[in-house]
Amino acid sequence: MPTLSELLSSFDGEQGLLLPDSWRQGRTAYGGVLSALAVAAAMQNHAGVLPPLRAMQVTFIGPAAGLLRFVPAVLREGKSVVNVGVDVYSDDALAARLSLVFGRARDSAVAHDFAGELPAKGPAAYRDFDMAAMPFAPAFTRNFQMRPAGGAMPVSAAEIPELLTWIRHRDASGVDPAVALIAMGDAMPPAAFTSFQAAAPISSITWNVELLDPSPQGEWFLLRSFSQHAADGYSSQDMQVWDEQGRVVMRGRQSVAVFA
């Protein structure tokens, strides 16, 4: 079972990659690692060193199975911002399309942070939870150490659809911090899954991310997702990621297909 560090050590987006089963969710690739590999491919392909990653928009189009190829293209390169598109192909079929925004830091008189306090104690206050042992858990969850820190549990018929969990990679040594965070950022099931009375399929459609800290430090990160609205077989959820110092390092929104 290769860790993220091992997976990226020989990664070449142009040649393609047969993703190991341990990084899959059912018949498709886990969306977090697929997105992280696309970011890594964009960094590899650029002639120079890209500025820090600031934002990402992902559309999951079809199953990501078989040989995965990553085709990045610079859409525009300005003085501060570089826009890169990445198409991900599963064999010859388009599996995902990403829009990445890399941006250089600039002097600014505007600086504020109203993220609020860390909504849980630190990771040492909670016990490990073997998500992979649950009958409906996808294979990729074995790549993470998880410690639930509040909210509800999956398939618990919860009235408040919220997940709150400390997570870290089994091994992300040598991986760009932003790439490692993207690979982790979608590791929890969609928050609407807590409202299920029995396990049923659920699938991410889009994932929009803003990196507030483009070089996040540390191993443990607190992931929170909250389903703000669900109807007609779709859920819209809000997502945040905190570091151990209590700073929000990433925010996200996700559209999810619900088959229950």
PDB file of N, CA and C in Angstrom, residues 123-203:
ATOM      1  N   PRO A 123      -5.490  17.277  18.703  1.00  0.00           N
ATOM      2  CA  PRO A 123      -5.634  15.858  18.348  1.00  0.00           C
ATOM      3  C   PRO A 123      -5.294  14.899  19.490  1.00  0.00           C
ATOM      4  N   ALA A 124      -4.439  15.326  20.424  1.00  0.00           N
ATOM      5  CA  ALA A 124      -4.059  14.448  21.530  1.00  0.00           C
ATOM      6  C   ALA A 124      -5.232  14.150  22.459  1.00  0.00           C
ATOM      7  N   ALA A 125      -6.286  14.960  22.377  1.00  0.00           N
ATOM      8  CA  ALA A 125      -7.441  14.781  23.272  1.00  0.00           C
ATOM      9  C   ALA A 125      -8.413  13.708  22.773  1.00  0.00           C
ATOM     10  N   TYR A 126      -8.165  13.147  21.598  1.00  0.00           N
ATOM     11  CA  TYR A 126      -9.122  12.209  21.001  1.00  0.00           C
ATOM     12  C   TYR A 126      -8.433  10.900  20.634  1.00  0.00           C
ATOM     13  N   ARG A 127      -9.232   9.860  20.524  1.00  0.00           N
ATOM     14  CA  ARG A 127      -8.722   8.533  20.211  1.00  0.00           C
ATOM     15  C   ARG A 127      -8.792   8.261  18.715  1.00  0.00           C
ATOM     16  N   ASP A 128      -7.896   7.391  18.257  1.00  0.00           N
ATOM     17  CA  ASP A 128      -7.926   6.954  16.865  1.00  0.00           C
ATOM     18  C   ASP A 128      -9.217   6.210  16.575  1.00  0.00           C
ATOM     19  N   PHE A 129      -9.693   6.395  15.348  1.00  0.00           N
ATOM     20  CA  PHE A 129     -10.883   5.679  14.884  1.00  0.00           C
ATOM     21  C   PHE A 129     -10.539   5.005  13.573  1.00  0.00           C
ATOM     22  N   ASP A 130     -10.737   3.704  13.503  1.00  0.00           N
ATOM     23  CA  ASP A 130     -10.404   2.946  12.299  1.00  0.00           C
ATOM     24  C   ASP A 130     -11.567   3.035  11.307  1.00  0.00           C
ATOM     25  N   MET A 131     -11.568   4.090  10.519  1.00  0.00           N
ATOM     26  CA  MET A 131     -12.623   4.276   9.529  1.00  0.00           C
ATOM     27  C   MET A 131     -12.661   3.112   8.540  1.00  0.00           C
ATOM     28  N   ALA A 132     -11.478   2.569   8.208  1.00  0.00           N
ATOM     29  CA  ALA A 132     -11.404   1.499   7.224  1.00  0.00           C
ATOM     30  C   ALA A 132     -12.127   0.235   7.682  1.00  0.00           C
ATOM     31  N   ALA A 133     -12.349   0.105   8.998  1.00  0.00           N
ATOM     32  CA  ALA A 133     -13.021  -1.089   9.521  1.00  0.00           C
ATOM     33  C   ALA A 133     -14.529  -1.045   9.310  1.00  0.00           C
ATOM     34  N   MET A 134     -15.078   0.119   8.991  1.00  0.00           N
ATOM     35  CA  MET A 134     -16.514   0.220   8.758  1.00  0.00           C
ATOM     36  C   MET A 134     -16.859  -0.436   7.423  1.00  0.00           C
ATOM     37  N   PRO A 135     -17.968  -1.151   7.332  1.00  0.00           N
ATOM     38  CA  PRO A 135     -18.269  -1.947   6.134  1.00  0.00           C
ATOM     39  C   PRO A 135     -18.407  -1.131   4.861  1.00  0.00           C
ATOM     40  N   PHE A 136     -18.752   0.147   4.976  1.00  0.00           N
ATOM     41  CA  PHE A 136     -18.949   0.975   3.785  1.00  0.00           C
ATOM     42  C   PHE A 136     -17.754   1.870   3.480  1.00  0.00           C
ATOM     43  N   ALA A 137     -16.665   1.747   4.254  1.00  0.00           N
ATOM     44  CA  ALA A 137     -15.530   2.660   4.102  1.00  0.00           C
ATOM     45  C   ALA A 137     -14.749   2.345   2.827  1.00  0.00           C
ATOM     46  N   PRO A 138     -14.396   3.362   2.030  1.00  0.00           N
ATOM     47  CA  PRO A 138     -13.593   3.121   0.832  1.00  0.00           C
ATOM     48  C   PRO A 138     -12.151   2.780   1.202  1.00  0.00           C
ATOM     49  N   ALA A 139     -11.432   2.165   0.269  1.00  0.00           N
ATOM     50  CA  ALA A 139     -10.078   1.675   0.528  1.00  0.00           C
ATOM     51  C   ALA A 139      -9.108   2.786   0.895  1.00  0.00           C
ATOM     52  N   PHE A 140      -9.266   3.978   0.309  1.00  0.00           N
ATOM     53  CA  PHE A 140      -8.274   5.030   0.512  1.00  0.00           C
ATOM     54  C   PHE A 140      -8.163   5.497   1.958  1.00  0.00           C
ATOM     55  N   THR A 141      -9.186   5.258   2.793  1.00  0.00           N
ATOM     56  CA  THR A 141      -9.147   5.738   4.179  1.00  0.00           C
ATOM     57  C   THR A 141      -8.000   5.110   4.968  1.00  0.00           C
ATOM     58  N   ARG A 142      -7.455   3.993   4.500  1.00  0.00           N
ATOM     59  CA  ARG A 142      -6.321   3.364   5.188  1.00  0.00           C
ATOM     60  C   ARG A 142      -5.054   4.212   5.119  1.00  0.00           C
ATOM     61  N   ASN A 143      -5.034   5.193   4.247  1.00  0.00           N
ATOM     62  CA  ASN A 143      -3.860   6.055   4.101  1.00  0.00           C
ATOM     63  C   ASN A 143      -3.811   7.180   5.130  1.00  0.00           C
ATOM     64  N   PHE A 144      -4.828   7.254   6.001  1.00  0.00           N
ATOM     65  CA  PHE A 144      -4.918   8.348   6.960  1.00  0.00           C
ATOM     66  C   PHE A 144      -5.136   7.825   8.377  1.00  0.00           C
ATOM     67  N   GLN A 145      -4.623   8.567   9.341  1.00  0.00           N
ATOM     68  CA  GLN A 145      -4.937   8.357  10.752  1.00  0.00           C
ATOM     69  C   GLN A 145      -6.019   9.364  11.115  1.00  0.00           C
ATOM     70  N   MET A 146      -7.124   8.900  11.703  1.00  0.00           N
ATOM     71  CA  MET A 146      -8.281   9.753  11.950  1.00  0.00           C
ATOM     72  C   MET A 146      -8.688   9.705  13.418  1.00  0.00           C
ATOM     73  N   ARG A 147      -9.075  10.881  13.942  1.00  0.00           N
ATOM     74  CA  ARG A 147      -9.559  10.991  15.307  1.00  0.00           C
ATOM     75  C   ARG A 147     -10.800  11.889  15.338  1.00  0.00           C
ATOM     76  N   PRO A 148     -12.002  11.302  15.378  1.00  0.00           N
ATOM     77  CA  PRO A 148     -13.222  12.120  15.450  1.00  0.00           C
ATOM     78  C   PRO A 148     -13.181  13.056  16.653  1.00  0.00           C
ATOM     79  N   ALA A 149     -13.623  14.313  16.424  1.00  0.00           N
ATOM     80  CA  ALA A 149     -13.522  15.341  17.468  1.00  0.00           C
ATOM     81  C   ALA A 149     -14.849  16.042  17.712  1.00  0.00           C
ATOM     82  N   GLY A 150     -15.958  15.435  17.284  1.00  0.00           N
ATOM     83  CA  GLY A 150     -17.271  16.059  17.466  1.00  0.00           C
ATOM     84  C   GLY A 150     -18.140  15.823  16.258  1.00  0.00           C
ATOM     85  N   GLY A 151     -19.275  16.499  16.231  1.00  0.00           N
ATOM     86  CA  GLY A 151     -20.195  16.301  15.125  1.00  0.00           C
ATOM     87  C   GLY A 151     -20.859  14.940  15.210  1.00  0.00           C
ATOM     88  N   ALA A 152     -21.276  14.407  14.079  1.00  0.00           N
ATOM     89  CA  ALA A 152     -21.989  13.134  14.012  1.00  0.00           C
ATOM     90  C   ALA A 152     -21.109  12.079  13.360  1.00  0.00           C
ATOM     91  N   MET A 153     -21.568  10.855  13.398  1.00  0.00           N
ATOM     92  CA  MET A 153     -20.883   9.750  12.736  1.00  0.00           C
ATOM     93  C   MET A 153     -21.617   9.408  11.437  1.00  0.00           C
ATOM     94  N   PRO A 154     -20.915   8.837  10.463  1.00  0.00           N
ATOM     95  CA  PRO A 154     -21.584   8.424   9.224  1.00  0.00           C
ATOM     96  C   PRO A 154     -22.703   7.420   9.489  1.00  0.00           C
ATOM     97  N   VAL A 155     -23.757   7.511   8.693  1.00  0.00           N
ATOM     98  CA  VAL A 155     -24.899   6.597   8.749  1.00  0.00           C
ATOM     99  C   VAL A 155     -25.454   6.501  10.178  1.00  0.00           C
ATOM    100  N   SER A 156     -25.707   7.655  10.775  1.00  0.00           N
ATOM    101  CA  SER A 156     -26.234   7.684  12.144  1.00  0.00           C
ATOM    102  C   SER A 156     -27.590   8.376  12.217  1.00  0.00           C
ATOM    103  N   ALA A 157     -28.220   8.648  11.064  1.00  0.00           N
ATOM    104  CA  ALA A 157     -29.504   9.348  11.018  1.00  0.00           C
ATOM    105  C   ALA A 157     -29.448  10.672  11.772  1.00  0.00           C
ATOM    106  N   ALA A 158     -28.325  11.359  11.666  1.00  0.00           N
ATOM    107  CA  ALA A 158     -28.103  12.599  12.408  1.00  0.00           C
ATOM    108  C   ALA A 158     -29.043  13.704  11.931  1.00  0.00           C
ATOM    109  N   GLU A 159     -29.555  14.486  12.879  1.00  0.00           N
ATOM    110  CA  GLU A 159     -30.368  15.645  12.536  1.00  0.00           C
ATOM    111  C   GLU A 159     -29.497  16.819  12.115  1.00  0.00           C
ATOM    112  N   ILE A 160     -28.282  16.893  12.663  1.00  0.00           N
ATOM    113  CA  ILE A 160     -27.336  17.946  12.285  1.00  0.00           C
ATOM    114  C   ILE A 160     -26.207  17.287  11.485  1.00  0.00           C
ATOM    115  N   PRO A 161     -26.153  17.480  10.168  1.00  0.00           N
ATOM    116  CA  PRO A 161     -25.206  16.768   9.308  1.00  0.00           C
ATOM    117  C   PRO A 161     -23.819  17.425   9.310  1.00  0.00           C
ATOM    118  N   GLU A 162     -23.044  17.122  10.334  1.00  0.00           N
ATOM    119  CA  GLU A 162     -21.721  17.729  10.486  1.00  0.00           C
ATOM    120  C   GLU A 162     -20.691  16.656  10.816  1.00  0.00           C
ATOM    121  N   LEU A 163     -19.518  16.756  10.207  1.00  0.00           N
ATOM    122  CA  LEU A 163     -18.375  15.907  10.513  1.00  0.00           C
ATOM    123  C   LEU A 163     -17.224  16.776  10.994  1.00  0.00           C
ATOM    124  N   LEU A 164     -16.522  16.319  12.023  1.00  0.00           N
ATOM    125  CA  LEU A 164     -15.414  17.070  12.603  1.00  0.00           C
ATOM    126  C   LEU A 164     -14.358  16.056  13.029  1.00  0.00           C
ATOM    127  N   THR A 165     -13.222  16.029  12.351  1.00  0.00           N
ATOM    128  CA  THR A 165     -12.229  14.982  12.570  1.00  0.00           C
ATOM    129  C   THR A 165     -10.812  15.510  12.381  1.00  0.00           C
ATOM    130  N   TRP A 166      -9.923  15.140  13.327  1.00  0.00           N
ATOM    131  CA  TRP A 166      -8.489  15.375  13.145  1.00  0.00           C
ATOM    132  C   TRP A 166      -7.938  14.279  12.239  1.00  0.00           C
ATOM    133  N   ILE A 167      -7.130  14.657  11.246  1.00  0.00           N
ATOM    134  CA  ILE A 167      -6.604  13.704  10.275  1.00  0.00           C
ATOM    135  C   ILE A 167      -5.133  14.021   9.991  1.00  0.00           C
ATOM    136  N   ARG A 168      -4.371  12.958   9.769  1.00  0.00           N
ATOM    137  CA  ARG A 168      -3.019  13.142   9.247  1.00  0.00           C
ATOM    138  C   ARG A 168      -2.679  12.001   8.291  1.00  0.00           C
ATOM    139  N   HIS A 169      -1.737  12.260   7.369  1.00  0.00           N
ATOM    140  CA  HIS A 169      -1.265  11.243   6.442  1.00  0.00           C
ATOM    141  C   HIS A 169      -0.453  10.189   7.185  1.00  0.00           C
ATOM    142  N   ARG A 170      -0.503   8.967   6.706  1.00  0.00           N
ATOM    143  CA  ARG A 170       0.402   7.944   7.214  1.00  0.00           C
ATOM    144  C   ARG A 170       1.846   8.327   6.894  1.00  0.00           C
ATOM    145  N   ASP A 171       2.048   8.898   5.710  1.00  0.00           N
ATOM    146  CA  ASP A 171       3.384   9.381   5.334  1.00  0.00           C
ATOM    147  C   ASP A 171       3.244  10.344   4.170  1.00  0.00           C
ATOM    148  N   ALA A 172       3.607  11.603   4.414  1.00  0.00           N
ATOM    149  CA  ALA A 172       3.640  12.607   3.345  1.00  0.00           C
ATOM    150  C   ALA A 172       4.987  13.315   3.333  1.00  0.00           C
ATOM    151  N   SER A 173       6.023  12.633   3.796  1.00  0.00           N
ATOM    152  CA  SER A 173       7.354  13.239   3.863  1.00  0.00           C
ATOM    153  C   SER A 173       7.842  13.591   2.460  1.00  0.00           C
ATOM    154  N   GLY A 174       8.384  14.799   2.335  1.00  0.00           N
ATOM    155  CA  GLY A 174       8.910  15.256   1.060  1.00  0.00           C
ATOM    156  C   GLY A 174       7.879  15.762   0.084  1.00  0.00           C
ATOM    157  N   VAL A 175       6.607  15.693   0.428  1.00  0.00           N
ATOM    158  CA  VAL A 175       5.546  16.164  -0.463  1.00  0.00           C
ATOM    159  C   VAL A 175       5.303  17.650  -0.234  1.00  0.00           C
ATOM    160  N   ASP A 176       5.088  18.397  -1.307  1.00  0.00           N
ATOM    161  CA  ASP A 176       4.759  19.824  -1.179  1.00  0.00           C
ATOM    162  C   ASP A 176       3.577  19.968  -0.217  1.00  0.00           C
ATOM    163  N   PRO A 177       3.668  20.872   0.791  1.00  0.00           N
ATOM    164  CA  PRO A 177       2.601  20.982   1.801  1.00  0.00           C
ATOM    165  C   PRO A 177       1.217  21.236   1.219  1.00  0.00           C
ATOM    166  N   ALA A 178       1.129  22.045   0.166  1.00  0.00           N
ATOM    167  CA  ALA A 178      -0.173  22.309  -0.445  1.00  0.00           C
ATOM    168  C   ALA A 178      -0.725  21.054  -1.109  1.00  0.00           C
ATOM    169  N   VAL A 179       0.126  20.296  -1.782  1.00  0.00           N
ATOM    170  CA  VAL A 179      -0.294  19.055  -2.428  1.00  0.00           C
ATOM    171  C   VAL A 179      -0.774  18.059  -1.377  1.00  0.00           C
ATOM    172  N   ALA A 180      -0.029  17.962  -0.262  1.00  0.00           N
ATOM    173  CA  ALA A 180      -0.417  17.044   0.816  1.00  0.00           C
ATOM    174  C   ALA A 180      -1.759  17.439   1.425  1.00  0.00           C
ATOM    175  N   LEU A 181      -1.991  18.741   1.580  1.00  0.00           N
ATOM    176  CA  LEU A 181      -3.251  19.199   2.161  1.00  0.00           C
ATOM    177  C   LEU A 181      -4.425  18.924   1.221  1.00  0.00           C
ATOM    178  N   ILE A 182      -4.226  19.150  -0.077  1.00  0.00           N
ATOM    179  CA  ILE A 182      -5.275  18.840  -1.049  1.00  0.00           C
ATOM    180  C   ILE A 182      -5.602  17.350  -1.006  1.00  0.00           C
ATOM    181  N   ALA A 183      -4.570  16.507  -0.909  1.00  0.00           N
ATOM    182  CA  ALA A 183      -4.786  15.058  -0.875  1.00  0.00           C
ATOM    183  C   ALA A 183      -5.572  14.626   0.355  1.00  0.00           C
ATOM    184  N   MET A 184      -5.487  15.414   1.428  1.00  0.00           N
ATOM    185  CA  MET A 184      -6.183  15.105   2.677  1.00  0.00           C
ATOM    186  C   MET A 184      -7.556  15.763   2.751  1.00  0.00           C
ATOM    187  N   GLY A 185      -7.748  16.859   2.063  1.00  0.00           N
ATOM    188  CA  GLY A 185      -8.885  17.748   2.294  1.00  0.00           C
ATOM    189  C   GLY A 185     -10.254  17.177   2.015  1.00  0.00           C
ATOM    190  N   ASP A 186     -10.327  16.076   1.275  1.00  0.00           N
ATOM    191  CA  ASP A 186     -11.621  15.455   0.956  1.00  0.00           C
ATOM    192  C   ASP A 186     -11.700  14.038   1.519  1.00  0.00           C
ATOM    193  N   ALA A 187     -10.917  13.778   2.584  1.00  0.00           N
ATOM    194  CA  ALA A 187     -10.803  12.416   3.104  1.00  0.00           C
ATOM    195  C   ALA A 187     -12.040  11.946   3.852  1.00  0.00           C
ATOM    196  N   MET A 188     -12.822  12.876   4.406  1.00  0.00           N
ATOM    197  CA  MET A 188     -14.044  12.477   5.103  1.00  0.00           C
ATOM    198  C   MET A 188     -15.181  12.282   4.103  1.00  0.00           C
ATOM    199  N   PRO A 189     -16.134  11.415   4.418  1.00  0.00           N
ATOM    200  CA  PRO A 189     -17.294  11.293   3.530  1.00  0.00           C
ATOM    201  C   PRO A 189     -18.091  12.592   3.526  1.00  0.00           C
ATOM    202  N   PRO A 190     -18.887  12.849   2.496  1.00  0.00           N
ATOM    203  CA  PRO A 190     -19.732  14.044   2.519  1.00  0.00           C
ATOM    204  C   PRO A 190     -20.586  14.081   3.780  1.00  0.00           C
ATOM    205  N   ALA A 191     -20.777  15.285   4.314  1.00  0.00           N
ATOM    206  CA  ALA A 191     -21.472  15.428   5.595  1.00  0.00           C
ATOM    207  C   ALA A 191     -22.900  14.898   5.552  1.00  0.00           C
ATOM    208  N   ALA A 192     -23.534  14.937   4.389  1.00  0.00           N
ATOM    209  CA  ALA A 192     -24.897  14.409   4.284  1.00  0.00           C
ATOM    210  C   ALA A 192     -24.962  12.925   4.621  1.00  0.00           C
ATOM    211  N   PHE A 193     -23.833  12.231   4.545  1.00  0.00           N
ATOM    212  CA  PHE A 193     -23.778  10.806   4.852  1.00  0.00           C
ATOM    213  C   PHE A 193     -24.138  10.533   6.315  1.00  0.00           C
ATOM    214  N   THR A 194     -23.971  11.532   7.181  1.00  0.00           N
ATOM    215  CA  THR A 194     -24.348  11.342   8.586  1.00  0.00           C
ATOM    216  C   THR A 194     -25.858  11.227   8.742  1.00  0.00           C
ATOM    217  N   SER A 195     -26.630  11.759   7.799  1.00  0.00           N
ATOM    218  CA  SER A 195     -28.091  11.717   7.879  1.00  0.00           C
ATOM    219  C   SER A 195     -28.669  10.406   7.353  1.00  0.00           C
ATOM    220  N   PHE A 196     -27.854   9.592   6.703  1.00  0.00           N
ATOM    221  CA  PHE A 196     -28.337   8.326   6.158  1.00  0.00           C
ATOM    222  C   PHE A 196     -28.751   7.390   7.296  1.00  0.00           C
ATOM    223  N   GLN A 197     -29.804   6.631   7.069  1.00  0.00           N
ATOM    224  CA  GLN A 197     -30.201   5.589   8.007  1.00  0.00           C
ATOM    225  C   GLN A 197     -29.565   4.249   7.655  1.00  0.00           C
ATOM    226  N   ALA A 198     -29.127   4.096   6.417  1.00  0.00           N
ATOM    227  CA  ALA A 198     -28.414   2.912   5.963  1.00  0.00           C
ATOM    228  C   ALA A 198     -27.455   3.346   4.861  1.00  0.00           C
ATOM    229  N   ALA A 199     -26.386   2.604   4.686  1.00  0.00           N
ATOM    230  CA  ALA A 199     -25.384   2.957   3.687  1.00  0.00           C
ATOM    231  C   ALA A 199     -25.983   2.936   2.284  1.00  0.00           C
ATOM    232  N   ALA A 200     -25.619   3.941   1.485  1.00  0.00           N
ATOM    233  CA  ALA A 200     -26.066   4.057   0.101  1.00  0.00           C
ATOM    234  C   ALA A 200     -25.020   4.878  -0.642  1.00  0.00           C
ATOM    235  N   PRO A 201     -24.988   4.803  -1.967  1.00  0.00           N
ATOM    236  CA  PRO A 201     -23.972   5.543  -2.718  1.00  0.00           C
ATOM    237  C   PRO A 201     -24.072   7.049  -2.508  1.00  0.00           C
ATOM    238  N   ILE A 202     -22.920   7.691  -2.594  1.00  0.00           N
ATOM    239  CA  ILE A 202     -22.814   9.150  -2.496  1.00  0.00           C
ATOM    240  C   ILE A 202     -21.572   9.554  -3.280  1.00  0.00           C
ATOM    241  N   SER A 203     -21.620  10.657  -4.005  1.00  0.00           N
ATOM    242  CA  SER A 203     -20.524  10.976  -4.917  1.00  0.00           C
ATOM    243  C   SER A 203     -20.325  12.481  -5.040  1.00  0.00           C
TER     244      SER A 203
END
